[in-house]
């Protein structure tokens, strides 16, 4: 063994210092994560308010399901459920949600029917005055004319109330069946509400007062045939006047309280 070999063994022996590792290559710079988006909507509310919102949505969902179920049973053919719970279904539907399928009848209506009302008003000094006739159907017509999105109330409330009354009364305006009194009170409430909206009391008395009685009538006239038709119909209107109805105290000021 020569001197070179001895020196080489001495450098690579067990006691020789380890060679330093090569320097590590620099990695990409550390980028902090983007901040979390702030919560919005219901999630941004405290927990107790989230519970309240969830309960409210559940109640609304249940109410919608019950209403849709009642309407389905109302328009469905007679079945076991309607035979057993038909009274509850009718109480839910009538009179506000009654369904009328005459829209699909083959013969369209050929008459214009307008509903009018007048009232007897008790003034503050004890006198009784009678208003003129208010054409409620004409008011609805003016509200619908030119309106791209007329409300259901403007289109159907008064019309369906009158149809409901006619279907539950005979030609002498006597109620037929148990729903006759319901149709009268429904039509009367609509008339009183409309008179209050039109401020009929102030227009009649010039001041305060209360509606004591109301009278409703219908004005029916045939729709004129087109010019090319040879059909001849009378366009003279006919009227159907109902008896005077006394207005309960809780309705006299404009609706049920």
C-alpha angles and dihedrals in degrees: 000000000000130000093265092056092048092050091048092051091049093054094049098040126117092268095051116114116256118251113250115253118251114268114270118247113251112257128218115291115267112254117199114237115261114264115263116260112256114254117255137188120014091344090065092060123094116264096258091054091047088056091050092050091048092051092047092050090048091052091049091048091050091048092051092049092049092049093049090048092051092049091049092052090047095056096033121097116266111288141160094279095050091046090054100037103020092123092056091048092051092048089054096046105038129115107350099040102036113146121224120191096185087109088082096047114123094231114062120213113275098191136077111223119188125184119220132183139190131184143209109230127201110216125214091257093054100260123134119224130181121221125218123258115286114207101218094178091055089053090053090047092054090049092051098042109100093000112128093197109031116181125252089242093057093048105039116008099085095034094051092045090056092045088050091052095047092048092054100042135062127230090278091056092250116144117253115202132351096301095061095091090045092055091049094052091045093052092043093052091051091050093050092047091050092048090051091049090051089048090233093164094058092042090054102039100026088230140021131343142119136255110249103174137006133201124202128199136174126224113207125188131167119249108248113247119245119273094252092055123094091207116122119206133166115249094192107125122236125208134215112196120196123209121267113276122209112232115227116237094249090057099041094085094053117294141346117311 
